[in-house]
Amino acid sequence: MDFRKSTGINETALPYSKIGYAFLLASAIAMTGCGGGGGSGSEEGKQPEVSEPIAKTYTVSGEVTGLLGTGLVLQSNFGEILEIAEDGKFQFAKALKSEEAYEISIKNQPTNLTRTCSVAQGSGAIANAEVSNIKIICSAPNARFAYSFSSSNDELSIFKIDEKTGELNLVSSLTGQNSFLAAHPSGRFAYSYNLITAELIVSDIDKETGALTTTSSVPDIYSSRLIIDPTGRFAYFVNQHTYPNHLLETYAIDPESGKLSKIGQGYNIIHSLPSYRYEYIKIDPLGKYLYIGDNQSTLSFSIDTKTGLPSPISQSPYISQQHYTDFVIDPSARFAYFAHQGNGQITIATIDTKGEISAVNAPPPVLGLDPLKIGFHPNGRFAYATNPISLKVSSYSVDSTDGSLTLLSASQTPSYFYPELITIDPTGQFAYVSTTNNMLQPGFNNALVFFINPETGELGSTPIFATKANITYPNALILTR
């Protein structure tokens, strides 16, 4: 650019010296570059823009404990949904500014109905710091009702449970041929079996009294054992009414009415377990595996969690060296425990990642007294065994690594009672021990309630009577919420 032309300066016309000319030329260049002279530059007096500082944000997080299964969904007041699949830490994606409010709640409870989740420390305002102390606590709901059935007089007793003491208050007794088999994990339905009519009876449970009202039935059934998966969607039992076949049958459960509808053709277990006494049918806490036992052999099944149909993991059952009087699956679903009253032992088997019971890497047997029945604390840290001949209930700690048992104590029941069945309440507060042959009151049978020490797992030294009612030789004591 020729600044002489643009500024109108004529080098030859002005009598300036070369130095003066240079000064004028420099001034002209400065004015041109700054929009001087009233040209087309920026607006006069305008201040340069200053950007706002970025506000710091903070995350909202916490921890989930006690969860079983899937389906738990959390929601926030800032519009975020978070699905939780297992115990452990969680964090919402959106970060909040200081003084912004947060509130975390349960949108969907787990599909496993044996657990109810709640939120602790779930609301507040951001105070220039991350929030990481939110607790999602999942636990078993309190049992509200108990059902005791006695085959000796065909009597079903219904009790309401005192939450503080564990005592059983008799609501009513029913007589007839209906043996109580199972309660739905929602606490809404009960299932019993009528030997005379060969029917499986479905009943509603009154939410206030626990009373039963028959709503539907399934004909042509002959089975003394039934189990319901933890999600409450499927029921399983071995139907011996299909002789010469013995079919493991699967039924879908209507969530509104509890009605049973058969699915699949059933699996004939007669070739794997050639027995007529299928005393035991168990399911693991997550509803993934099913086990059927006949006092010596145990067959393992995997369950399709979508269809509910079981498939044998192996055609060969696990065979115990001695006949067993009980077997249970521990809450972690990693070990199976067998009570052998004949030789005084409790044997332990492992459960592999496929769900099959096996002797591989199993710890050595525990020499007990005369173990008849086994109960497990819901936290999996403690186990209990009744010893009717020795008049004692043994308490054990459980090694979480290999499943081995260590005797804590052998609480002695009153010498005039013979402890038989044992049931641990879902919250782990009470142990119910059914007793027979009360020598102080001939013909009177009852159940004792032991308080469980939450730290040590030991049973209280002074059990109380569970009820003043006569529970005549109970086959089972079933608790439900």
Short mmCIF file of C-alpha atoms in Angstrom, two decimals:
data_model
loop_
_atom_site.label_atom_id
_atom_site.label_comp_id
_atom_site.label_asym_id
_atom_site.label_seq_id
_atom_site.Cartn_x
_atom_site.Cartn_y
_atom_site.Cartn_z
CA MET A 1 0.00 0.00 0.00
CA ASP A 2 1.28 3.50 -0.81
CA PHE A 3 0.71 5.42 2.40
CA ARG A 4 1.58 8.69 0.64
CA LYS A 5 -1.48 8.35 -1.56
CA SER A 6 -3.79 7.09 1.16
CA THR A 7 -2.89 9.94 3.52
CA GLY A 8 -2.70 12.67 0.89
CA ILE A 9 0.92 13.54 1.69
CA ASN A 10 2.95 14.83 -1.25
CA GLU A 11 6.63 14.25 -0.59
CA THR A 12 7.78 16.83 -3.14
CA ALA A 13 5.25 19.52 -2.28
CA LEU A 14 6.04 19.85 1.41
CA PRO A 15 9.22 21.52 2.58
CA TYR A 16 9.80 19.05 5.34
CA SER A 17 13.06 17.42 5.90
CA LYS A 18 13.43 13.73 5.40
CA ILE A 19 13.22 13.23 9.18
CA GLY A 20 10.00 15.22 9.43
CA TYR A 21 8.55 13.30 6.57
CA ALA A 22 9.36 10.03 8.27
CA PHE A 23 7.64 11.19 11.44
CA LEU A 24 4.48 12.15 9.57
CA LEU A 25 4.49 8.90 7.68
CA ALA A 26 4.76 6.86 10.91
CA SER A 27 1.89 8.79 12.43
CA ALA A 28 -0.25 8.15 9.42
CA ILE A 29 0.42 4.42 9.57
CA ALA A 30 -0.54 4.32 13.26
CA MET A 31 -3.80 6.17 12.61
CA THR A 32 -4.70 3.93 9.71
CA GLY A 33 -4.09 0.71 11.67
CA CYS A 34 -6.20 1.90 14.65
CA GLY A 35 -9.11 3.11 12.58
CA GLY A 36 -8.20 6.65 13.33
CA GLY A 37 -9.51 9.60 11.47
CA GLY A 38 -13.15 8.52 11.98
CA GLY A 39 -12.94 5.66 9.48
CA SER A 40 -14.88 2.36 9.57
CA GLY A 41 -13.24 0.95 12.78
CA SER A 42 -14.96 -0.32 15.99
CA GLU A 43 -17.62 1.61 17.90
CA GLU A 44 -16.33 4.36 20.10
CA GLY A 45 -16.30 3.63 23.90
CA LYS A 46 -17.04 -0.11 23.62
CA GLN A 47 -15.35 -2.22 26.39
CA PRO A 48 -13.87 -5.69 25.62
CA GLU A 49 -16.05 -8.65 26.70
CA VAL A 50 -15.03 -10.56 29.89
CA SER A 51 -16.16 -14.29 30.08
CA GLU A 52 -17.88 -15.59 33.25
CA PRO A 53 -15.83 -18.05 35.37
CA ILE A 54 -16.96 -21.69 34.98
CA ALA A 55 -18.77 -22.91 38.13
CA LYS A 56 -17.28 -26.03 39.70
CA THR A 57 -19.53 -29.13 39.82
CA TYR A 58 -19.64 -32.14 42.13
CA THR A 59 -20.69 -35.77 41.69
CA VAL A 60 -23.38 -37.69 43.61
CA SER A 61 -22.53 -41.30 44.52
CA GLY A 62 -22.98 -44.02 47.14
CA GLU A 63 -22.96 -47.74 47.83
CA VAL A 64 -25.42 -50.65 47.56
CA THR A 65 -25.34 -53.53 50.08
CA GLY A 66 -27.38 -56.71 50.49
CA LEU A 67 -28.74 -56.86 46.93
CA LEU A 68 -29.80 -60.21 45.46
CA GLY A 69 -30.63 -60.48 41.78
CA THR A 70 -31.37 -57.73 39.30
CA GLY A 71 -34.07 -55.15 38.68
CA LEU A 72 -33.10 -52.48 41.22
CA VAL A 73 -33.42 -49.00 39.66
CA LEU A 74 -32.54 -45.69 41.32
CA GLN A 75 -33.81 -42.27 40.25
CA SER A 76 -32.73 -38.71 41.02
CA ASN A 77 -34.59 -35.41 41.23
CA PHE A 78 -32.36 -34.14 38.39
CA GLY A 79 -33.85 -36.60 35.91
CA GLU A 80 -31.35 -39.42 35.88
CA ILE A 81 -32.18 -43.16 36.05
CA LEU A 82 -29.56 -45.66 37.24
CA GLU A 83 -29.86 -49.45 36.96
CA ILE A 84 -28.03 -51.42 39.66
CA ALA A 85 -26.91 -55.00 38.96
CA GLU A 86 -24.93 -55.88 42.09
CA ASP A 87 -23.57 -54.73 45.43
CA GLY A 88 -20.92 -52.02 45.31
CA LYS A 89 -20.33 -48.38 44.44
CA PHE A 90 -22.56 -46.34 42.13
CA GLN A 91 -22.37 -42.79 40.74
CA PHE A 92 -24.80 -40.64 38.80
CA ALA A 93 -23.42 -39.20 35.56
CA LYS A 94 -24.67 -35.64 36.03
CA ALA A 95 -22.62 -33.39 38.31
CA LEU A 96 -24.26 -30.60 40.31
CA LYS A 97 -23.23 -27.09 41.29
CA SER A 98 -22.85 -25.99 44.87
CA GLU A 99 -26.17 -25.34 46.66
CA GLU A 100 -28.10 -27.44 44.15
CA ALA A 101 -30.45 -29.96 45.80
CA TYR A 102 -30.24 -33.71 45.25
CA GLU A 103 -32.71 -36.44 46.20
CA ILE A 104 -32.21 -40.12 45.40
CA SER A 105 -35.08 -42.63 45.60
CA ILE A 106 -35.99 -46.18 44.58
CA LYS A 107 -37.79 -46.33 41.23
CA ASN A 108 -38.00 -50.15 41.00
CA GLN A 109 -37.39 -52.73 43.71
CA PRO A 110 -35.32 -55.87 42.88
CA THR A 111 -37.08 -58.67 41.01
CA ASN A 112 -35.87 -61.01 43.79
CA LEU A 113 -38.77 -60.68 46.22
CA THR A 114 -36.72 -61.86 49.19
CA ARG A 115 -35.16 -58.39 49.31
CA THR A 116 -36.54 -54.89 49.85
CA CYS A 117 -34.25 -51.89 49.36
CA SER A 118 -34.36 -48.48 51.04
CA VAL A 119 -32.33 -45.26 50.82
CA ALA A 120 -30.36 -43.70 53.68
CA GLN A 121 -28.76 -40.23 53.54
CA GLY A 122 -30.24 -39.80 50.09
CA SER A 123 -31.12 -36.08 50.03
CA GLY A 124 -29.52 -32.72 50.73
CA ALA A 125 -27.74 -29.85 48.98
CA ILE A 126 -24.29 -29.73 47.43
CA ALA A 127 -21.89 -27.90 49.76
CA ASN A 128 -18.73 -27.38 47.68
CA ALA A 129 -17.87 -31.08 47.94
CA GLU A 130 -18.60 -34.44 46.34
CA VAL A 131 -21.50 -36.42 47.84
CA SER A 132 -20.44 -40.04 48.39
CA ASN A 133 -22.29 -41.20 51.52
CA ILE A 134 -25.64 -42.31 50.04
CA LYS A 135 -26.56 -45.81 51.23
CA ILE A 136 -28.88 -48.22 49.43
CA ILE A 137 -29.61 -50.95 51.97
CA CYS A 138 -31.27 -54.15 50.76
CA SER A 139 -32.50 -56.68 53.30
CA ALA A 140 -35.14 -59.32 53.92
CA PRO A 141 -38.50 -57.92 55.04
CA ASN A 142 -39.75 -58.92 58.49
CA ALA A 143 -41.78 -62.10 58.68
CA ARG A 144 -45.34 -61.34 59.83
CA PHE A 145 -47.02 -64.76 59.80
CA ALA A 146 -46.05 -68.35 60.53
CA TYR A 147 -47.75 -71.54 59.38
CA SER A 148 -47.28 -74.89 61.06
CA PHE A 149 -48.69 -78.08 59.60
CA SER A 150 -48.95 -81.42 61.37
CA SER A 151 -49.62 -84.56 59.36
CA SER A 152 -50.44 -86.53 62.52
CA ASN A 153 -53.77 -84.72 62.93
CA ASP A 154 -54.04 -82.85 59.61
CA GLU A 155 -54.04 -79.51 61.41
CA LEU A 156 -52.75 -76.23 60.02
CA SER A 157 -52.04 -73.54 62.61
CA ILE A 158 -51.77 -69.88 61.61
CA PHE A 159 -49.79 -67.46 63.80
CA LYS A 160 -49.05 -63.76 63.82
CA ILE A 161 -45.42 -62.99 64.76
CA ASP A 162 -44.46 -60.45 67.41
CA GLU A 163 -41.69 -58.43 65.74
CA LYS A 164 -39.94 -57.62 69.03
CA THR A 165 -39.99 -60.97 70.81
CA GLY A 166 -40.51 -63.42 67.95
CA GLU A 167 -43.44 -65.01 69.78
CA LEU A 168 -46.17 -66.68 67.75
CA ASN A 169 -49.72 -65.61 68.52
CA LEU A 170 -52.30 -68.15 67.34
CA VAL A 171 -54.80 -66.69 64.87
CA SER A 172 -56.68 -69.82 63.85
CA SER A 173 -56.38 -73.54 63.19
CA LEU A 174 -57.70 -75.46 60.22
CA THR A 175 -58.29 -79.18 60.01
CA GLY A 176 -58.57 -81.25 56.87
CA GLN A 177 -56.30 -82.86 54.34
CA ASN A 178 -54.45 -79.76 53.16
CA SER A 179 -50.75 -79.91 53.97
CA PHE A 180 -49.03 -76.53 53.78
CA LEU A 181 -46.25 -76.55 51.18
CA ALA A 182 -44.99 -73.03 50.48
CA ALA A 183 -45.68 -69.31 50.72
CA HIS A 184 -45.15 -66.92 47.82
CA PRO A 185 -42.16 -64.60 48.49
CA SER A 186 -44.45 -61.58 48.11
CA GLY A 187 -46.46 -62.81 51.10
CA ARG A 188 -49.70 -62.70 49.06
CA PHE A 189 -50.30 -66.37 48.23
CA ALA A 190 -50.00 -69.79 49.87
CA TYR A 191 -49.84 -73.24 48.31
CA SER A 192 -50.99 -76.47 49.94
CA TYR A 193 -51.70 -80.04 48.90
CA ASN A 194 -54.87 -82.06 49.40
CA LEU A 195 -54.09 -85.77 49.63
CA ILE A 196 -57.71 -86.90 49.25
CA THR A 197 -58.55 -84.93 46.09
CA ALA A 198 -54.95 -84.97 44.69
CA GLU A 199 -55.08 -81.22 44.15
CA LEU A 200 -52.63 -78.40 44.63
CA ILE A 201 -54.56 -75.62 46.37
CA VAL A 202 -53.86 -71.90 45.79
CA SER A 203 -54.96 -69.48 48.53
CA ASP A 204 -54.85 -65.74 49.15
CA ILE A 205 -53.18 -64.67 52.41
CA ASP A 206 -55.08 -62.01 54.33
CA LYS A 207 -52.60 -59.16 54.86
CA GLU A 208 -54.00 -58.38 58.32
CA THR A 209 -54.59 -61.81 59.88
CA GLY A 210 -52.72 -64.29 57.69
CA ALA A 211 -55.96 -66.26 57.13
CA LEU A 212 -56.18 -68.32 53.94
CA THR A 213 -58.90 -68.14 51.28
CA THR A 214 -58.86 -70.73 48.49
CA THR A 215 -58.90 -69.15 45.01
CA SER A 216 -57.90 -71.92 42.56
CA SER A 217 -56.43 -75.41 42.30
CA VAL A 218 -54.41 -77.73 40.05
CA PRO A 219 -55.81 -81.30 39.65
CA ASP A 220 -54.01 -84.65 39.32
CA ILE A 221 -51.10 -83.83 41.58
CA TYR A 222 -49.31 -86.13 43.97
CA SER A 223 -46.45 -84.33 45.66
CA SER A 224 -45.42 -83.54 49.21
CA ARG A 225 -42.81 -80.92 48.32
CA LEU A 226 -43.07 -77.65 46.39
CA ILE A 227 -40.73 -74.70 46.03
CA ILE A 228 -41.09 -71.22 44.54
CA ASP A 229 -38.27 -69.29 42.90
CA PRO A 230 -37.16 -66.04 44.62
CA THR A 231 -38.69 -63.83 41.94
CA GLY A 232 -42.10 -65.42 42.56
CA ARG A 233 -42.60 -66.26 38.88
CA PHE A 234 -42.27 -70.06 38.93
CA ALA A 235 -43.16 -73.05 41.11
CA TYR A 236 -41.55 -76.51 41.00
CA PHE A 237 -42.45 -79.93 42.36
CA VAL A 238 -42.04 -83.62 41.55
CA ASN A 239 -45.39 -85.04 40.48
CA GLN A 240 -45.63 -88.74 41.30
CA HIS A 241 -49.20 -88.86 40.01
CA THR A 242 -47.62 -89.49 36.58
CA TYR A 243 -46.45 -93.01 37.60
CA PRO A 244 -44.50 -94.89 36.29
CA ASN A 245 -42.83 -91.58 35.45
CA HIS A 246 -41.89 -89.08 38.15
CA LEU A 247 -41.95 -85.67 36.50
CA LEU A 248 -40.28 -82.53 37.74
CA GLU A 249 -42.96 -80.06 36.69
CA THR A 250 -42.74 -76.30 36.24
CA TYR A 251 -45.66 -73.89 36.68
CA ALA A 252 -45.85 -70.19 35.91
CA ILE A 253 -47.38 -68.07 38.69
CA ASP A 254 -49.84 -65.31 37.85
CA PRO A 255 -48.58 -62.22 39.73
CA GLU A 256 -52.10 -60.94 40.42
CA SER A 257 -53.93 -64.11 41.50
CA GLY A 258 -51.16 -66.61 42.29
CA LYS A 259 -52.81 -69.08 39.89
CA LEU A 260 -50.57 -71.83 38.52
CA SER A 261 -50.24 -72.65 34.80
CA LYS A 262 -48.11 -75.56 33.65
CA ILE A 263 -45.29 -74.83 31.22
CA GLY A 264 -43.22 -77.42 29.37
CA GLN A 265 -43.64 -81.20 29.46
CA GLY A 266 -41.79 -81.88 32.69
CA TYR A 267 -38.55 -83.77 33.23
CA ASN A 268 -38.64 -87.45 34.17
CA ILE A 269 -36.21 -87.94 37.05
CA ILE A 270 -36.99 -91.62 37.67
CA HIS A 271 -33.88 -92.78 35.79
CA SER A 272 -31.50 -90.48 37.66
CA LEU A 273 -33.17 -90.81 41.07
CA PRO A 274 -34.94 -94.20 41.14
CA SER A 275 -36.70 -93.38 44.35
CA TYR A 276 -40.24 -92.94 45.56
CA ARG A 277 -39.28 -90.52 48.33
CA TYR A 278 -38.31 -87.12 47.00
CA GLU A 279 -37.97 -85.54 50.41
CA TYR A 280 -35.99 -82.51 49.38
CA ILE A 281 -36.39 -79.86 46.72
CA LYS A 282 -34.24 -76.75 47.06
CA ILE A 283 -33.48 -73.64 45.05
CA ASP A 284 -30.48 -71.34 45.36
CA PRO A 285 -30.99 -67.74 46.62
CA LEU A 286 -30.74 -66.26 43.11
CA GLY A 287 -33.12 -68.75 41.52
CA LYS A 288 -30.54 -70.05 39.06
CA TYR A 289 -30.25 -73.68 40.22
CA LEU A 290 -32.62 -76.34 41.51
CA TYR A 291 -31.81 -79.47 43.55
CA ILE A 292 -33.83 -82.62 44.26
CA GLY A 293 -32.79 -85.17 46.87
CA ASP A 294 -33.97 -88.58 48.10
CA ASN A 295 -32.01 -89.02 51.37
CA GLN A 296 -28.80 -90.16 49.67
CA SER A 297 -28.64 -88.85 46.09
CA THR A 298 -29.04 -85.25 44.91
CA LEU A 299 -29.67 -84.17 41.31
CA SER A 300 -28.67 -80.67 40.12
CA PHE A 301 -30.55 -78.55 37.56
CA SER A 302 -29.88 -75.18 35.96
CA ILE A 303 -32.88 -72.88 35.48
CA ASP A 304 -33.52 -70.76 32.41
CA THR A 305 -34.24 -67.43 34.09
CA LYS A 306 -36.49 -66.30 31.21
CA THR A 307 -38.66 -69.38 30.74
CA GLY A 308 -38.24 -70.89 34.21
CA LEU A 309 -37.63 -74.35 32.77
CA PRO A 310 -34.97 -76.51 34.51
CA SER A 311 -32.40 -78.65 32.70
CA PRO A 312 -30.22 -81.32 34.35
CA ILE A 313 -26.63 -80.21 34.71
CA SER A 314 -25.55 -83.85 34.73
CA GLN A 315 -27.39 -87.14 34.42
CA SER A 316 -25.41 -88.45 37.38
CA PRO A 317 -26.51 -87.29 40.84
CA TYR A 318 -24.24 -86.44 43.72
CA ILE A 319 -24.27 -89.45 46.06
CA SER A 320 -23.60 -89.08 49.77
CA GLN A 321 -21.66 -91.82 51.56
CA GLN A 322 -24.36 -92.00 54.22
CA HIS A 323 -28.10 -91.40 54.18
CA TYR A 324 -28.91 -87.82 55.13
CA THR A 325 -31.76 -86.43 57.19
CA ASP A 326 -31.51 -82.91 55.74
CA PHE A 327 -29.63 -80.88 53.19
CA VAL A 328 -29.43 -77.12 52.68
CA ILE A 329 -27.81 -74.67 50.26
CA ASP A 330 -25.88 -71.85 51.94
CA PRO A 331 -26.87 -68.22 51.17
CA SER A 332 -23.84 -67.75 48.90
CA ALA A 333 -24.92 -70.79 46.81
CA ARG A 334 -21.34 -72.11 46.92
CA PHE A 335 -21.78 -75.01 49.35
CA ALA A 336 -24.28 -77.74 50.20
CA TYR A 337 -24.56 -79.18 53.73
CA PHE A 338 -25.88 -82.64 54.61
CA ALA A 339 -26.93 -83.81 58.09
CA HIS A 340 -26.25 -87.48 58.85
CA GLN A 341 -27.92 -88.33 62.13
CA GLY A 342 -26.80 -91.96 61.88
CA ASN A 343 -23.07 -91.27 62.20
CA GLY A 344 -23.27 -87.82 63.83
CA GLN A 345 -21.63 -85.97 60.92
CA ILE A 346 -22.36 -82.94 58.81
CA THR A 347 -20.76 -83.34 55.39
CA ILE A 348 -20.07 -80.45 53.05
CA ALA A 349 -20.02 -80.42 49.25
CA THR A 350 -19.01 -77.65 46.88
CA ILE A 351 -21.21 -76.10 44.20
CA ASP A 352 -19.29 -75.28 41.03
CA THR A 353 -19.86 -72.33 38.72
CA LYS A 354 -22.33 -74.39 36.69
CA GLY A 355 -24.41 -75.06 39.82
CA GLU A 356 -23.53 -78.75 40.20
CA ILE A 357 -23.00 -80.28 43.65
CA SER A 358 -19.66 -82.03 43.85
CA ALA A 359 -17.09 -83.44 46.27
CA VAL A 360 -14.26 -81.53 44.54
CA ASN A 361 -12.28 -79.37 47.02
CA ALA A 362 -14.84 -80.08 49.72
CA PRO A 363 -13.73 -79.54 53.35
CA PRO A 364 -13.71 -82.52 55.71
CA PRO A 365 -16.94 -83.56 57.53
CA VAL A 366 -17.78 -82.04 60.88
CA LEU A 367 -18.28 -84.49 63.70
CA GLY A 368 -21.37 -83.26 65.49
CA LEU A 369 -23.72 -84.91 67.97
CA ASP A 370 -26.77 -86.39 66.27
CA PRO A 371 -27.66 -83.72 63.69
CA LEU A 372 -31.18 -84.01 62.32
CA LYS A 373 -31.94 -80.65 60.66
CA ILE A 374 -29.78 -77.70 59.56
CA GLY A 375 -30.59 -73.99 59.46
CA PHE A 376 -28.54 -71.11 58.03
CA HIS A 377 -28.37 -67.53 59.17
CA PRO A 378 -29.31 -65.24 56.23
CA ASN A 379 -25.89 -63.54 56.37
CA GLY A 380 -24.23 -66.89 55.64
CA ARG A 381 -21.79 -66.56 58.56
CA PHE A 382 -23.53 -68.96 60.95
CA ALA A 383 -25.22 -72.36 60.78
CA TYR A 384 -27.27 -74.37 63.27
CA ALA A 385 -28.16 -78.04 63.74
CA THR A 386 -30.73 -79.74 65.96
CA ASN A 387 -29.69 -82.83 67.94
CA PRO A 388 -32.84 -84.48 69.35
CA ILE A 389 -31.08 -87.33 71.14
CA SER A 390 -28.54 -85.03 72.81
CA LEU A 391 -31.23 -82.41 73.54
CA LYS A 392 -29.05 -79.66 72.08
CA VAL A 393 -28.92 -77.15 69.25
CA SER A 394 -25.40 -76.69 67.88
CA SER A 395 -24.17 -73.32 66.59
CA TYR A 396 -21.37 -73.03 64.04
CA SER A 397 -19.37 -70.30 62.36
CA VAL A 398 -18.94 -70.70 58.61
CA ASP A 399 -15.62 -70.14 56.81
CA SER A 400 -16.48 -67.99 53.78
CA THR A 401 -13.51 -69.37 51.85
CA ASP A 402 -14.01 -73.14 51.98
CA GLY A 403 -17.38 -73.49 53.73
CA SER A 404 -15.98 -75.37 56.71
CA LEU A 405 -17.82 -75.26 60.05
CA THR A 406 -16.40 -74.46 63.48
CA LEU A 407 -18.46 -75.21 66.57
CA LEU A 408 -19.39 -72.12 68.57
CA SER A 409 -21.47 -73.76 71.25
CA ALA A 410 -24.11 -76.40 71.83
CA SER A 411 -27.02 -74.64 73.47
CA GLN A 412 -28.94 -77.10 75.59
CA THR A 413 -32.71 -77.10 75.25
CA PRO A 414 -34.78 -77.97 78.32
CA SER A 415 -34.25 -81.66 79.09
CA TYR A 416 -37.92 -82.48 78.60
CA PHE A 417 -37.91 -81.33 74.95
CA TYR A 418 -36.50 -83.01 71.87
CA PRO A 419 -35.40 -80.38 69.31
CA GLU A 420 -36.25 -81.34 65.75
CA LEU A 421 -37.06 -78.72 63.09
CA ILE A 422 -35.18 -75.40 63.00
CA THR A 423 -36.23 -72.27 61.11
CA ILE A 424 -34.26 -69.01 61.06
CA ASP A 425 -36.37 -65.90 60.52
CA PRO A 426 -35.49 -63.88 57.37
CA THR A 427 -33.94 -61.01 59.33
CA GLY A 428 -31.68 -63.33 61.34
CA GLN A 429 -33.02 -62.21 64.73
CA PHE A 430 -34.71 -65.42 65.87
CA ALA A 431 -34.26 -69.18 65.61
CA TYR A 432 -37.43 -71.26 65.93
CA VAL A 433 -36.89 -74.82 67.14
CA SER A 434 -39.85 -77.18 67.12
CA THR A 435 -39.87 -79.61 70.04
CA THR A 436 -41.80 -82.77 70.79
CA ASN A 437 -42.50 -85.02 73.77
CA ASN A 438 -43.00 -82.40 76.44
CA MET A 439 -42.74 -84.58 79.55
CA LEU A 440 -44.17 -81.83 81.75
CA GLN A 441 -47.38 -81.78 79.75
CA PRO A 442 -47.86 -85.16 78.07
CA GLY A 443 -49.06 -84.85 74.49
CA PHE A 444 -48.08 -81.16 74.37
CA ASN A 445 -45.61 -80.02 71.72
CA ASN A 446 -44.33 -76.56 71.09
CA ALA A 447 -41.62 -74.45 69.53
CA LEU A 448 -38.89 -72.50 71.29
CA VAL A 449 -37.63 -69.09 70.21
CA PHE A 450 -33.92 -68.37 70.59
CA PHE A 451 -32.55 -64.87 70.20
CA ILE A 452 -29.51 -64.83 67.90
CA ASN A 453 -26.52 -62.71 68.86
CA PRO A 454 -25.94 -60.57 65.73
CA GLU A 455 -22.18 -60.39 66.31
CA THR A 456 -21.27 -63.91 67.39
CA GLY A 457 -24.18 -65.87 65.94
CA GLU A 458 -24.68 -67.78 69.19
CA LEU A 459 -28.16 -68.62 70.42
CA GLY A 460 -29.47 -67.10 73.63
CA SER A 461 -29.12 -69.29 76.70
CA THR A 462 -32.76 -68.89 77.80
CA PRO A 463 -35.19 -69.62 74.97
CA ILE A 464 -38.85 -68.77 75.40
CA PHE A 465 -41.97 -70.60 74.31
CA ALA A 466 -42.89 -69.49 70.82
CA THR A 467 -46.58 -70.03 71.54
CA LYS A 468 -48.94 -71.32 74.18
CA ALA A 469 -50.70 -73.36 71.51
CA ASN A 470 -50.10 -77.07 71.04
CA ILE A 471 -48.20 -77.67 67.79
CA THR A 472 -48.65 -81.39 67.29
CA TYR A 473 -45.60 -82.95 65.64
CA PRO A 474 -45.14 -80.21 63.04
CA ASN A 475 -43.81 -81.17 59.62
CA ALA A 476 -42.68 -77.61 58.93
CA LEU A 477 -42.77 -74.07 60.25
CA ILE A 478 -43.04 -71.68 57.31
CA LEU A 479 -42.59 -67.92 57.77
CA THR A 480 -43.84 -65.25 55.39
CA ARG A 481 -44.07 -61.48 55.29
#
